[in-house]
PDB file of C-alpha atoms in Angstrom:
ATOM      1  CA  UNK O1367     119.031  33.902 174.694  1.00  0.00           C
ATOM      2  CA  UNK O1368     118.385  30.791 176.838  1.00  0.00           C
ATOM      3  CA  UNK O1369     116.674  30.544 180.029  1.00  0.00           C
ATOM      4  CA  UNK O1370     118.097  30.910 184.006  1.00  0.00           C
ATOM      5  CA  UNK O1371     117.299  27.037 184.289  1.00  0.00           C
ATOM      6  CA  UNK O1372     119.250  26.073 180.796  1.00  0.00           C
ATOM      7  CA  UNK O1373     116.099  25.523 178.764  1.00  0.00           C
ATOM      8  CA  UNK O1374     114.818  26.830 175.264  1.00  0.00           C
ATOM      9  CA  UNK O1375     111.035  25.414 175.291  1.00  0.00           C
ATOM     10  CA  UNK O1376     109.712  24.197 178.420  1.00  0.00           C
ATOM     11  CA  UNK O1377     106.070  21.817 178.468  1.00  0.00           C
ATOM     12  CA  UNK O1378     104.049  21.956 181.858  1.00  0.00           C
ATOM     13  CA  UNK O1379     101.361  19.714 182.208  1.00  0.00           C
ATOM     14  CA  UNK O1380     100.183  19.768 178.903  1.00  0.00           C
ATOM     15  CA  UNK O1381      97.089  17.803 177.893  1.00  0.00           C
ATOM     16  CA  UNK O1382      95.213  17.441 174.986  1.00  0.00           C
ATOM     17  CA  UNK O1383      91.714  16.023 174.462  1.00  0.00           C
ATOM     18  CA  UNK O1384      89.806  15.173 171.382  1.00  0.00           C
ATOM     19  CA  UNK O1385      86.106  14.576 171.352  1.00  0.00           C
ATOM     20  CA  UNK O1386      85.446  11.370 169.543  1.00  0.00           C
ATOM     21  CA  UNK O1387      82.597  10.704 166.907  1.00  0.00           C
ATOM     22  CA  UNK O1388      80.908   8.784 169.480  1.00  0.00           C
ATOM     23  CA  UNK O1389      80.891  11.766 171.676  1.00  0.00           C
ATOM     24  CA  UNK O1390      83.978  10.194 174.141  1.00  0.00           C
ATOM     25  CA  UNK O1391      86.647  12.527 174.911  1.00  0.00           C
ATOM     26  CA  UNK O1392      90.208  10.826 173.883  1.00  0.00           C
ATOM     27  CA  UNK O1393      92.779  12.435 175.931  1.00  0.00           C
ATOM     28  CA  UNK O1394      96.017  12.237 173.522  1.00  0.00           C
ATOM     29  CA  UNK O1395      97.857  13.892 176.142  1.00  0.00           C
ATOM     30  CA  UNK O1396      98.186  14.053 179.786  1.00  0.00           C
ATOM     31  CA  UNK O1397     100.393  15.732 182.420  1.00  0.00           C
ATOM     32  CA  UNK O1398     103.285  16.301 179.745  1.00  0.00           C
ATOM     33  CA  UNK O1399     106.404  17.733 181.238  1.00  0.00           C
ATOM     34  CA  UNK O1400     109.380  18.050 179.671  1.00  0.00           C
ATOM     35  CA  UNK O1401     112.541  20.952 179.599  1.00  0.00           C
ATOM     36  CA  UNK O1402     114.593  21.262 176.547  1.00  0.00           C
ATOM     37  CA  UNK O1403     117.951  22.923 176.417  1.00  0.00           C
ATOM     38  CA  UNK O1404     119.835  24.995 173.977  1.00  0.00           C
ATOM     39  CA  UNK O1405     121.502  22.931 171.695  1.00  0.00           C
ATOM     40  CA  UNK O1406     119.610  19.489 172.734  1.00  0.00           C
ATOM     41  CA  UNK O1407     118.855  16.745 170.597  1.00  0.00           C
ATOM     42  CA  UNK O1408     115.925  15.057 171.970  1.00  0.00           C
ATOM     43  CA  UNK O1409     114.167  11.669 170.197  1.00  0.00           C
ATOM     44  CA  UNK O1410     110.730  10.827 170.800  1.00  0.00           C
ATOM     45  CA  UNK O1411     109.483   7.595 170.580  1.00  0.00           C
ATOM     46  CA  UNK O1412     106.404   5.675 171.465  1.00  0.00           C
ATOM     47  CA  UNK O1413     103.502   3.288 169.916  1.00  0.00           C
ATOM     48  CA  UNK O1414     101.603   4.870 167.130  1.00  0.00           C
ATOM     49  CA  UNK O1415      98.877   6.713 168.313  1.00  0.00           C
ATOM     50  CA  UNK O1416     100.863   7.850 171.261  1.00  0.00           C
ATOM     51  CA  UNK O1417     100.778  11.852 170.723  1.00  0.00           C
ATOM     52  CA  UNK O1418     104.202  12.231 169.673  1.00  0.00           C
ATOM     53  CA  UNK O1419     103.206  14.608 166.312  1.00  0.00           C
ATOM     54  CA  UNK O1420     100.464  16.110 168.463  1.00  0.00           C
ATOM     55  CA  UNK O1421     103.258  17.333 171.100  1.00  0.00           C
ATOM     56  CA  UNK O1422     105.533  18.371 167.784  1.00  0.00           C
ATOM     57  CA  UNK O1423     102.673  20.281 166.383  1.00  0.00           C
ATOM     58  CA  UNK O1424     102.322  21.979 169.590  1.00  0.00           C
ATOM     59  CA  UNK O1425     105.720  22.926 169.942  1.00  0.00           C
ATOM     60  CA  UNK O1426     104.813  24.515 166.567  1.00  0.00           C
ATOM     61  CA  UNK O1427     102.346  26.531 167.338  1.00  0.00           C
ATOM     62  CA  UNK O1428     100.390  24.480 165.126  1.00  0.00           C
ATOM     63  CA  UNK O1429      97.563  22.932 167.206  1.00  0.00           C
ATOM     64  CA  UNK O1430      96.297  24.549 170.646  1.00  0.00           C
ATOM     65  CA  UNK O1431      96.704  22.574 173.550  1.00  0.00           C
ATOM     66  CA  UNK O1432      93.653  21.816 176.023  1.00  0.00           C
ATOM     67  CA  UNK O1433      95.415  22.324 179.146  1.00  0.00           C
ATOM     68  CA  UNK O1434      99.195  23.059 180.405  1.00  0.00           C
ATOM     69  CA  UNK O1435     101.437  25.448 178.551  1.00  0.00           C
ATOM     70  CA  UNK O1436     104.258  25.257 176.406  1.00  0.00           C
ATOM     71  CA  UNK O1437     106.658  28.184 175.845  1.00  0.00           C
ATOM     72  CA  UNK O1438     109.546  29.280 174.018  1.00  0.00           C
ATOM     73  CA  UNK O1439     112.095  31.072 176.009  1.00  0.00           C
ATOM     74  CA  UNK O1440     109.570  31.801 178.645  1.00  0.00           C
ATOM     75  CA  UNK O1441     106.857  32.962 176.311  1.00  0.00           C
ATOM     76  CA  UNK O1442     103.740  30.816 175.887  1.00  0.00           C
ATOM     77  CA  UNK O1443     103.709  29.166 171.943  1.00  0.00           C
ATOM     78  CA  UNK O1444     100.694  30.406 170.199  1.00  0.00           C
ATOM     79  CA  UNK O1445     101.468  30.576 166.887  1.00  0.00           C
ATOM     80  CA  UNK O1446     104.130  29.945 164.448  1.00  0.00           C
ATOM     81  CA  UNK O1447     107.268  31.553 164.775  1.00  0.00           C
ATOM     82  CA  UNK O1448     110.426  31.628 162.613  1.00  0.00           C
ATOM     83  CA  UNK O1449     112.625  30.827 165.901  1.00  0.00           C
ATOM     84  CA  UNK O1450     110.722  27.459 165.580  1.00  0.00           C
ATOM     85  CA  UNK O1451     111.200  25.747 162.565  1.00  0.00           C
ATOM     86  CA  UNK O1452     109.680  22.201 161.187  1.00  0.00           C
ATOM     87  CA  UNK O1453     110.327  19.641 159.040  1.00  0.00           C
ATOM     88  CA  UNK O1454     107.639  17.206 157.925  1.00  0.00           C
ATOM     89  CA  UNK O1455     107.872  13.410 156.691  1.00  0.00           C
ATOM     90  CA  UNK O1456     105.826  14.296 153.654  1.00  0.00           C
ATOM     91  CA  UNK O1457     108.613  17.033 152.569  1.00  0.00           C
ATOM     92  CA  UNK O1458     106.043  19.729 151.715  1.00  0.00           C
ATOM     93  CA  UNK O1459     108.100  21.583 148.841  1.00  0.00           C
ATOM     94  CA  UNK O1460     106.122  23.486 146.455  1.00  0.00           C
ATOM     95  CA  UNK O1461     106.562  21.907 143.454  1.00  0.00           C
ATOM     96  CA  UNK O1462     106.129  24.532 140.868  1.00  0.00           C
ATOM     97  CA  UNK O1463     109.156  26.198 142.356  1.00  0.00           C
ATOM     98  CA  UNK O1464     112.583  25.531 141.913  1.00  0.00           C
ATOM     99  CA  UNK O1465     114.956  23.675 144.335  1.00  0.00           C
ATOM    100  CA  UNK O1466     116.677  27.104 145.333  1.00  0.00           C
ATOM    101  CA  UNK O1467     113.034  28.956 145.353  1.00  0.00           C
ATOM    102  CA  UNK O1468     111.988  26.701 147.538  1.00  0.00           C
ATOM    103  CA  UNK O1469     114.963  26.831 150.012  1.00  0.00           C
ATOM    104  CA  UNK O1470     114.125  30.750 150.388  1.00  0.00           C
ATOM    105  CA  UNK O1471     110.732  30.993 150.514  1.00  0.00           C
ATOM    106  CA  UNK O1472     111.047  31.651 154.320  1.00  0.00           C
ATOM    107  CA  UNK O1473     113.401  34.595 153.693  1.00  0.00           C
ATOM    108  CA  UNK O1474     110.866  35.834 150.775  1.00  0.00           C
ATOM    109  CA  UNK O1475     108.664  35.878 152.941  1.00  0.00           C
ATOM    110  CA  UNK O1476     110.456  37.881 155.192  1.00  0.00           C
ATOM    111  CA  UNK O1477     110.986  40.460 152.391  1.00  0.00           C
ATOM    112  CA  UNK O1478     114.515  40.001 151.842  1.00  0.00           C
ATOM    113  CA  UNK O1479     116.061  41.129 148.626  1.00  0.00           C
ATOM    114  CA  UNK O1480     116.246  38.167 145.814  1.00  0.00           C
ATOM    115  CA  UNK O1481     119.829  38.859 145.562  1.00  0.00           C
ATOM    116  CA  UNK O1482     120.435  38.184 149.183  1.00  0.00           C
ATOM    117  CA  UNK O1483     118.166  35.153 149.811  1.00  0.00           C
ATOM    118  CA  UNK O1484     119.668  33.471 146.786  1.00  0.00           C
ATOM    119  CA  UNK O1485     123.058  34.084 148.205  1.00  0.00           C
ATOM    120  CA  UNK O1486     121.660  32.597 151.477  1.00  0.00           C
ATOM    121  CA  UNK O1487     120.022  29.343 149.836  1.00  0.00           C
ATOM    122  CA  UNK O1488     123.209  28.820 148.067  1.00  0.00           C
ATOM    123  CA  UNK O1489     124.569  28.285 151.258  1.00  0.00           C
ATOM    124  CA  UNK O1490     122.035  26.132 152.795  1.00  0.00           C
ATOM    125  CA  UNK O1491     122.114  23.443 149.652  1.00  0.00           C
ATOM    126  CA  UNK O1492     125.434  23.737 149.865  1.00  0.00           C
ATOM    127  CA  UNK O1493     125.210  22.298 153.112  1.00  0.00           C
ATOM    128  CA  UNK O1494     123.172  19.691 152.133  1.00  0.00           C
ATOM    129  CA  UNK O1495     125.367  18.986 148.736  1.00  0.00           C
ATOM    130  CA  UNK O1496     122.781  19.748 146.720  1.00  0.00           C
ATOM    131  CA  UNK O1497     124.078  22.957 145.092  1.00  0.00           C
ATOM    132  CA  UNK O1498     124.114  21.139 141.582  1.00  0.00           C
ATOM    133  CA  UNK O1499     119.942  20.699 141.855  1.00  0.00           C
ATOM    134  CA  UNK O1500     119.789  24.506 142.181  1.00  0.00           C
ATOM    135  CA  UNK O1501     117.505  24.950 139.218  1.00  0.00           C
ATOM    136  CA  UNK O1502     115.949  21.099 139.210  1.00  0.00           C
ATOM    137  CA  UNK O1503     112.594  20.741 140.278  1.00  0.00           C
ATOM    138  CA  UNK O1504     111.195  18.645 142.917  1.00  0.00           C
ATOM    139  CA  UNK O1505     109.993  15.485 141.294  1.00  0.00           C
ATOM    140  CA  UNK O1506     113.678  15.754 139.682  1.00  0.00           C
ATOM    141  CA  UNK O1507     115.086  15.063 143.286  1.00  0.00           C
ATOM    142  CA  UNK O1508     115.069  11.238 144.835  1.00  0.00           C
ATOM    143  CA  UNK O1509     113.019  10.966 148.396  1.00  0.00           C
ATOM    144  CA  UNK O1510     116.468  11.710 150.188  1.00  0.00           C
ATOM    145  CA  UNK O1511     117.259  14.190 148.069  1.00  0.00           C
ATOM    146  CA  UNK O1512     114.079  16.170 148.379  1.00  0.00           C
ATOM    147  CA  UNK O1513     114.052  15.479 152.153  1.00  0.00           C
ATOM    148  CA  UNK O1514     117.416  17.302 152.200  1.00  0.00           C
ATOM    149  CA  UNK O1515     116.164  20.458 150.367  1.00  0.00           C
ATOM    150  CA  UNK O1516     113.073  20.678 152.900  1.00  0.00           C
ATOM    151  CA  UNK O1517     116.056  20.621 156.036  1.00  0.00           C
ATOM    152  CA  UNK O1518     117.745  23.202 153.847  1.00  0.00           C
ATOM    153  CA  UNK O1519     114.468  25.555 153.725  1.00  0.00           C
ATOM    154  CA  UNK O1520     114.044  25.161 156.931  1.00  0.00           C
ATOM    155  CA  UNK O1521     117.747  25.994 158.400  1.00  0.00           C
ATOM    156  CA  UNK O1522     117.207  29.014 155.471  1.00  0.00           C
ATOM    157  CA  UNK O1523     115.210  31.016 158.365  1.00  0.00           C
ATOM    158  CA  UNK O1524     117.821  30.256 161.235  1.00  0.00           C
ATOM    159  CA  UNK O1525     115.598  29.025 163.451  1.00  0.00           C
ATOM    160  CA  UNK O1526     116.570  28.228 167.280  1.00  0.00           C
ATOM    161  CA  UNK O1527     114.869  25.331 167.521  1.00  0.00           C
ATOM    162  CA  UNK O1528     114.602  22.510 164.322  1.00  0.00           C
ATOM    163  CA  UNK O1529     111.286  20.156 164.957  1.00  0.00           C
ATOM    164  CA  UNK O1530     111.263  17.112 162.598  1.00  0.00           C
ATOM    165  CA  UNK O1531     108.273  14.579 162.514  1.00  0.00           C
ATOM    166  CA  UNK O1532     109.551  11.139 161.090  1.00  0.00           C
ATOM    167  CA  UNK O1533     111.595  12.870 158.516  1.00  0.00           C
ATOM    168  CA  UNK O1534     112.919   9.961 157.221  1.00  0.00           C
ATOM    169  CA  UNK O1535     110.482   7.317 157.548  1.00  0.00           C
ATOM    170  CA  UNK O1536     109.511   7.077 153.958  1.00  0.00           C
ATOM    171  CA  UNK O1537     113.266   6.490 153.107  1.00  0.00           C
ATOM    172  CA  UNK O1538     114.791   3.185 152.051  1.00  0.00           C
ATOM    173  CA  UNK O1539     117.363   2.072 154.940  1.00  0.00           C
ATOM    174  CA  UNK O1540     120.623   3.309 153.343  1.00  0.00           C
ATOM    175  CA  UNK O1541     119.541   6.370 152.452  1.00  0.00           C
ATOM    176  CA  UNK O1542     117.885   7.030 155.887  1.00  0.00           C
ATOM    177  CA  UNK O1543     121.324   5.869 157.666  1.00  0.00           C
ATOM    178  CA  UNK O1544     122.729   8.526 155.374  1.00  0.00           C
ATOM    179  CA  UNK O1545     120.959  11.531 155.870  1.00  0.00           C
ATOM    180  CA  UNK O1546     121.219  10.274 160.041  1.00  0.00           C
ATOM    181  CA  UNK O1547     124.758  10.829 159.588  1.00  0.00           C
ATOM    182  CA  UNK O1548     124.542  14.010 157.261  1.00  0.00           C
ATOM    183  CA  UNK O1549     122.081  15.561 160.022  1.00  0.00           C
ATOM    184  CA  UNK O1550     124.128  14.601 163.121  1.00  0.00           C
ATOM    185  CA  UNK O1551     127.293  16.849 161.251  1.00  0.00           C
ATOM    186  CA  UNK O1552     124.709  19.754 160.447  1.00  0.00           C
ATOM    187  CA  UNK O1553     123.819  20.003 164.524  1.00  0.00           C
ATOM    188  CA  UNK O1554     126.777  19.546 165.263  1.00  0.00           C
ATOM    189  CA  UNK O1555     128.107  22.474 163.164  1.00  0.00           C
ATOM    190  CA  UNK O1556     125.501  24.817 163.554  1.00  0.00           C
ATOM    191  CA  UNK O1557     124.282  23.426 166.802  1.00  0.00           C
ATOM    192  CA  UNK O1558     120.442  23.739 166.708  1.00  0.00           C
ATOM    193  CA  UNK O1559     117.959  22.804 169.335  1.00  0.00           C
ATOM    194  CA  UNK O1560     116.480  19.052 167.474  1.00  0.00           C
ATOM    195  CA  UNK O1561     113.127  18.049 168.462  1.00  0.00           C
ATOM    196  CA  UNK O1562     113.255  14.799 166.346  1.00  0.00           C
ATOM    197  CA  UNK O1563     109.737  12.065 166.671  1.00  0.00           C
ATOM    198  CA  UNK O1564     110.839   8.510 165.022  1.00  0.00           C
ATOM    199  CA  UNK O1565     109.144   5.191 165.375  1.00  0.00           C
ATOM    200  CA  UNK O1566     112.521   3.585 165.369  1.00  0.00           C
ATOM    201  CA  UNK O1567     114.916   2.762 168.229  1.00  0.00           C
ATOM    202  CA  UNK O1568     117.917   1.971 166.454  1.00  0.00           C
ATOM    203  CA  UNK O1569     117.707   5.803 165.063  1.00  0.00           C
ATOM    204  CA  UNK O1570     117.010   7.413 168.475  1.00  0.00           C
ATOM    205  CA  UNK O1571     119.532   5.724 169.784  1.00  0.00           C
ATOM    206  CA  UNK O1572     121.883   6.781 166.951  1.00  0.00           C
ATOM    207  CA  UNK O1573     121.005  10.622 167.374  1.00  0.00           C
ATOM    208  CA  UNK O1574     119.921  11.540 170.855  1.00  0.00           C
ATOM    209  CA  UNK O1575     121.117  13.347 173.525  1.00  0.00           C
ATOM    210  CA  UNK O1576     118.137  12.180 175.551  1.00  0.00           C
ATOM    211  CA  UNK O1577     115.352   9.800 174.712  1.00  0.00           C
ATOM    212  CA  UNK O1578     111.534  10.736 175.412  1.00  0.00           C
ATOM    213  CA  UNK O1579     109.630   7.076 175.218  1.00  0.00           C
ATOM    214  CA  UNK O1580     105.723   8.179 175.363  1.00  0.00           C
ATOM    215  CA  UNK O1581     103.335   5.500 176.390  1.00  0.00           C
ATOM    216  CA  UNK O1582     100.695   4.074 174.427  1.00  0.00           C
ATOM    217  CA  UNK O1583      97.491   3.976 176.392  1.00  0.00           C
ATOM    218  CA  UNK O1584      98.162   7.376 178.725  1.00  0.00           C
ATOM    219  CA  UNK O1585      99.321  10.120 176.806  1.00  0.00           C
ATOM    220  CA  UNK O1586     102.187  10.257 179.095  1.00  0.00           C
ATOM    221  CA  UNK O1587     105.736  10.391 179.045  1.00  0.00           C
ATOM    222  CA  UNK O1588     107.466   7.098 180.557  1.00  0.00           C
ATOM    223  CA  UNK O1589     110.776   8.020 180.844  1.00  0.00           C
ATOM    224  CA  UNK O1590     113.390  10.119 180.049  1.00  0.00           C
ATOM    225  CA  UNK O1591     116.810   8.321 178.935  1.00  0.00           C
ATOM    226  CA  UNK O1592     120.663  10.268 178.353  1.00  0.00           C
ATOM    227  CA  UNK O1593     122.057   8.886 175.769  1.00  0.00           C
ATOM    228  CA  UNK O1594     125.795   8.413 177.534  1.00  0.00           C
ATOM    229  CA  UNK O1595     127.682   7.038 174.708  1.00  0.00           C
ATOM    230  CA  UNK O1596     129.853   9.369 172.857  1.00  0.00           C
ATOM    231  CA  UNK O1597     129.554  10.047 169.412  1.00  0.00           C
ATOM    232  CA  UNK O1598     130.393   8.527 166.442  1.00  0.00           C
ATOM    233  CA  UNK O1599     128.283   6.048 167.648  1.00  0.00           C
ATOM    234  CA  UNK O1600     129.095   1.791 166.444  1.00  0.00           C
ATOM    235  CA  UNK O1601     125.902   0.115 166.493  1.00  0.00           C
ATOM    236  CA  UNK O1602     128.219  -2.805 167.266  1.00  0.00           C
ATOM    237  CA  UNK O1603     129.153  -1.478 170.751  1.00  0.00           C
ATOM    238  CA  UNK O1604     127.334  -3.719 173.448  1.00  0.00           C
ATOM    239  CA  UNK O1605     125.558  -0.517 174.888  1.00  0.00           C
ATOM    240  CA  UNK O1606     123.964   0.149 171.985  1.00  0.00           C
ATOM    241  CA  UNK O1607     122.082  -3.159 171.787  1.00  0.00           C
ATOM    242  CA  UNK O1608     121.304  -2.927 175.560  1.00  0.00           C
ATOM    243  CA  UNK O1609     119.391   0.078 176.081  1.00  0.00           C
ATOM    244  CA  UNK O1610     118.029  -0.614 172.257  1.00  0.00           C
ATOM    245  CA  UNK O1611     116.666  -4.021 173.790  1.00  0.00           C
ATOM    246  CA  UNK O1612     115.395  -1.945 177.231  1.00  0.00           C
ATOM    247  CA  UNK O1613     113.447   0.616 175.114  1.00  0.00           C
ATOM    248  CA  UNK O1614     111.449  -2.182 173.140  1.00  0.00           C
ATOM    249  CA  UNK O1615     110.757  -4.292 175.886  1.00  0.00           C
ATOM    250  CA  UNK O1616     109.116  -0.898 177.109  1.00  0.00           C
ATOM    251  CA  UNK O1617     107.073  -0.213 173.723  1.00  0.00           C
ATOM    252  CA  UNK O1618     106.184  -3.902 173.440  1.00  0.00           C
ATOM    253  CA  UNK O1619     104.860  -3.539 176.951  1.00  0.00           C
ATOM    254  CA  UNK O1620     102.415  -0.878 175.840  1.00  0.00           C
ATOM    255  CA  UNK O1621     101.311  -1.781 172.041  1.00  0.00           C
ATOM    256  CA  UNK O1622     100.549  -5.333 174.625  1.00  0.00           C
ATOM    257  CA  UNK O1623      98.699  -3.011 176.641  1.00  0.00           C
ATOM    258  CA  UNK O1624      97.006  -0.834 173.413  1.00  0.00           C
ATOM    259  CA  UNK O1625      95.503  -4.543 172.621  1.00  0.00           C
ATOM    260  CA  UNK O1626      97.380  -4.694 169.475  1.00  0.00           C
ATOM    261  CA  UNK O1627      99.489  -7.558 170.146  1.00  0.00           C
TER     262      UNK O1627
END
């Protein structure tokens, strides 16, 4: 089910404020507004600091906003919910459990026969290529290799919408250009709804539909860019370089701004 006007979650005017230790209020987020459709993948970058994994963990249900509303299909976001699934840098397996227990520990949850949800996380690390690390445990797996299984558990619960906060930022650069490529053929097979926060360009660029570039000092949202080019995408083509050159020049702008530089 999607809504009249095409989108899955909708922010409107969001904000978020934190009360300092100094008593200050920091506002991490201000007059957020943003539409996201079925089957969008939408990048969000910014300056550290900038509220990107605040706005994920909202999405989430994971942290209350202080003003605005975000909703799911109409329906304000509260609480967790299997339609919303996430998928964290620090891959969050348990790691007394298998690679295959771990993949359907949404769908134990869920009471569904062992039988059945082994069948199902079969599938999913199959997916991934991981179906040989069935019975390994985590510290078995490499980085990449345990960052698939946590995409695996998290597709496990069909969820409508996939959030992922830096999921590959503690990967070395070939592995992360891998697993870019290995998640672009995932949405494009099962077509989820990607809410993906990166602090690099080069892979928003690589994987967007639309780019979300969040300022630095506001709590805002700067712009929204479409990603035009088609996909594969050559990080040789001209394009590519251009609006990867715009987008700094934007972010250098506002870590200037943040006093950093």
């Amino acid at each position: 089910m999607v809504m009249n006007n095409g989108s899955i979650l909708e922010i409107t005017d969001l904000t978020k404020n934190y009360c300092a230790e100094n008593g200050a209020i920091v506002h991490a987020l201000q007059g957020i507004d943003l539409d996201i459709a079925a089957n969008d993948f939408v990048c969000i970058v910014g300056p550290s600091g900038c509220g990107k994994s605040t706005l994920l963990r909202i999405m989430a249900g994971l942290e209350k906003q202080t003003g605005g509303v975000a909703s799911y299909l109409g329906k304000p976001i509260d609480r967790p919910t299997p339609q919303i699934g996430m998928v964290f840098q620090e891959y969050s397996l348990l790691p007394w459990r298998t690679v295959i227990d771990n993949v359907g520990l949404g769908p134990e949850f869920a009471n569904m026969p062992k039988q059945q949800r082994l069948l199902l996380a079969t599938e999913y690390l199959q997916l991934v290529g991981l179906e040989r690390f069935a019975q390994a445990y985590p510290h078995e797996l490499s980085g990449g290799m345990r960052q698939r299984v946590a995409i695996a558990r998290a597709l496990a619960n069909d969820p409508d919408v996939l959030l992922m906060d830096e999921p590959f930022g503690a990967l070395d650069a070939h592995t992360r250009i891998l697993l870019q490529k290995e998640l672009l053929s995932i949405w494009e097979r099962h077509r989820k709804t990607i809410v993906f926060v990166t602090h690099s360009v080069d892979e928003a660029i690589f994987l967007a539909d639309r780019i979300c570039v969040m300022s630095g000092t506001s709590g805002r949202i700067m712009e929204m860019i479409d990603v035009t080019m088609p996909r594969p995408r050559e990080r040789s083509n001209p394009l590519y370089g251009q609006l990867a050159e715009r987008i700094l020049r934007m972010l250098e702008g506002e870590v200037a701004k943040m006093g950093i530089l």
